[in-house]
PDB file of C-alpha atoms in Angstrom:
ATOM      1  CA  MET A   1     118.719 128.278  75.592  1.00  0.00           C
ATOM      2  CA  ALA A   2     116.523 124.957  76.435  1.00  0.00           C
ATOM      3  CA  GLY A   3     117.376 124.775  79.944  1.00  0.00           C
ATOM      4  CA  PHE A   4     116.559 128.771  80.171  1.00  0.00           C
ATOM      5  CA  LEU A   5     113.494 128.176  78.856  1.00  0.00           C
ATOM      6  CA  ASP A   6     112.517 124.878  81.098  1.00  0.00           C
ATOM      7  CA  ARG A   7     113.547 126.947  84.353  1.00  0.00           C
ATOM      8  CA  ALA A   8     111.717 130.062  83.362  1.00  0.00           C
ATOM      9  CA  LYS A   9     107.963 127.734  82.334  1.00  0.00           C
ATOM     10  CA  GLU A  10     109.224 125.807  85.931  1.00  0.00           C
ATOM     11  CA  GLN A  11     109.027 128.678  87.729  1.00  0.00           C
ATOM     12  CA  ALA A  12     105.876 130.464  86.082  1.00  0.00           C
ATOM     13  CA  GLN A  13     103.988 127.380  86.627  1.00  0.00           C
ATOM     14  CA  ARG A  14     105.225 127.725  89.957  1.00  0.00           C
ATOM     15  CA  GLY A  15     104.154 130.893  90.555  1.00  0.00           C
ATOM     16  CA  LEU A  16     100.684 130.290  89.219  1.00  0.00           C
ATOM     17  CA  THR A  17     100.211 127.134  91.533  1.00  0.00           C
ATOM     18  CA  GLN A  18     100.720 129.457  94.511  1.00  0.00           C
ATOM     19  CA  GLY A  19      98.521 132.181  93.300  1.00  0.00           C
ATOM     20  CA  LYS A  20      95.735 129.224  92.568  1.00  0.00           C
ATOM     21  CA  GLN A  21      96.616 127.825  96.074  1.00  0.00           C
ATOM     22  CA  LYS A  22      96.262 131.412  97.823  1.00  0.00           C
ATOM     23  CA  LEU A  23      93.264 132.543  95.951  1.00  0.00           C
ATOM     24  CA  ASP A  24      91.783 129.330  97.640  1.00  0.00           C
ATOM     25  CA  GLU A  25      92.143 129.812 100.765  1.00  0.00           C
ATOM     26  CA  VAL A  26      91.048 133.636 100.686  1.00  0.00           C
ATOM     27  CA  GLN A  27      87.316 132.008  99.004  1.00  0.00           C
ATOM     28  CA  ALA A  28      87.169 129.477 101.730  1.00  0.00           C
ATOM     29  CA  GLN A  29      88.124 131.720 104.526  1.00  0.00           C
ATOM     30  CA  ARG A  30      85.017 134.275 103.375  1.00  0.00           C
ATOM     31  CA  THR A  31      83.149 131.798 103.104  1.00  0.00           C
ATOM     32  CA  GLY A  32      83.467 130.739 106.604  1.00  0.00           C
ATOM     33  CA  ALA A  33      82.900 133.959 107.692  1.00  0.00           C
ATOM     34  CA  ASP A  34      79.495 134.400 105.453  1.00  0.00           C
ATOM     35  CA  LEU A  35      78.465 130.879 107.975  1.00  0.00           C
ATOM     36  CA  LEU A  36      79.775 131.908 110.255  1.00  0.00           C
ATOM     37  CA  LYS A  37      77.245 135.494 110.307  1.00  0.00           C
ATOM     38  CA  ARG A  38      74.153 133.357 109.155  1.00  0.00           C
ATOM     39  CA  LEU A  39      74.886 130.865 112.254  1.00  0.00           C
ATOM     40  CA  GLY A  40      74.638 134.728 114.321  1.00  0.00           C
ATOM     41  CA  ALA A  41      71.651 135.799 112.526  1.00  0.00           C
ATOM     42  CA  ALA A  42      69.854 131.834 112.868  1.00  0.00           C
ATOM     43  CA  TYR A  43      70.936 132.193 115.974  1.00  0.00           C
ATOM     44  CA  TYR A  44      69.546 135.501 116.944  1.00  0.00           C
ATOM     45  CA  ALA A  45      66.333 135.235 114.601  1.00  0.00           C
ATOM     46  CA  GLU A  46      65.824 132.206 117.263  1.00  0.00           C
ATOM     47  CA  ARG A  47      66.409 134.145 120.227  1.00  0.00           C
ATOM     48  CA  ARG A  48      64.096 136.768 119.419  1.00  0.00           C
ATOM     49  CA  GLY A  49      61.087 134.571 118.321  1.00  0.00           C
ATOM     50  CA  SER A  50      61.083 134.693 114.386  1.00  0.00           C
ATOM     51  CA  GLY A  51      63.590 132.185 113.439  1.00  0.00           C
ATOM     52  CA  SER A  52      63.538 128.448 114.616  1.00  0.00           C
ATOM     53  CA  PRO A  53      66.245 125.801 116.676  1.00  0.00           C
ATOM     54  CA  GLU A  54      66.285 123.629 113.207  1.00  0.00           C
ATOM     55  CA  ALA A  55      67.130 126.837 111.554  1.00  0.00           C
ATOM     56  CA  THR A  56      69.931 127.920 113.688  1.00  0.00           C
ATOM     57  CA  GLN A  57      70.613 123.603 114.364  1.00  0.00           C
ATOM     58  CA  GLN A  58      71.457 123.459 110.305  1.00  0.00           C
ATOM     59  CA  ALA A  59      73.275 126.596 110.118  1.00  0.00           C
ATOM     60  CA  LEU A  60      75.708 124.959 112.719  1.00  0.00           C
ATOM     61  CA  GLN A  61      76.188 121.950 110.446  1.00  0.00           C
ATOM     62  CA  VAL A  62      76.758 123.873 107.540  1.00  0.00           C
ATOM     63  CA  LEU A  63      79.875 125.743 109.789  1.00  0.00           C
ATOM     64  CA  GLU A  64      80.802 122.835 110.746  1.00  0.00           C
ATOM     65  CA  SER A  65      80.802 120.508 107.536  1.00  0.00           C
ATOM     66  CA  HIS A  66      82.967 123.678 106.360  1.00  0.00           C
ATOM     67  CA  ILE A  67      85.569 123.235 108.921  1.00  0.00           C
ATOM     68  CA  ALA A  68      85.705 120.024 108.856  1.00  0.00           C
ATOM     69  CA  ALA A  69      86.978 121.021 104.712  1.00  0.00           C
ATOM     70  CA  ASN A  70      88.816 123.835 105.093  1.00  0.00           C
ATOM     71  CA  GLY A  71      90.100 124.395 108.497  1.00  0.00           C
ATOM     72  CA  ASP A  72      89.183 126.959 111.173  1.00  0.00           C
ATOM     73  CA  ALA A  73      91.660 129.640 109.963  1.00  0.00           C
ATOM     74  CA  PHE A  74      88.941 132.424 109.235  1.00  0.00           C
ATOM     75  CA  LEU A  75      87.890 132.306 112.287  1.00  0.00           C
ATOM     76  CA  ARG A  76      90.961 133.831 114.024  1.00  0.00           C
ATOM     77  CA  SER A  77      91.302 136.361 111.422  1.00  0.00           C
TER      78      SER A  77
END
């Protein structure tokens, strides 16, 4: 009986770990999409004359940092 409970506990723990990993992936993709949107808005504002090249560059740097840490999978979705 103890062996069964140990296996059930391991399986439940594995499921929790996989669920957390998937949640982290989804959150990283949402954050990446938001940063990409901010970069687009900064670029648009710059082109219209109400933004600055510095704001666009800063948005680009933040996006590149996110990509370095989490990958660029959100660009393909």
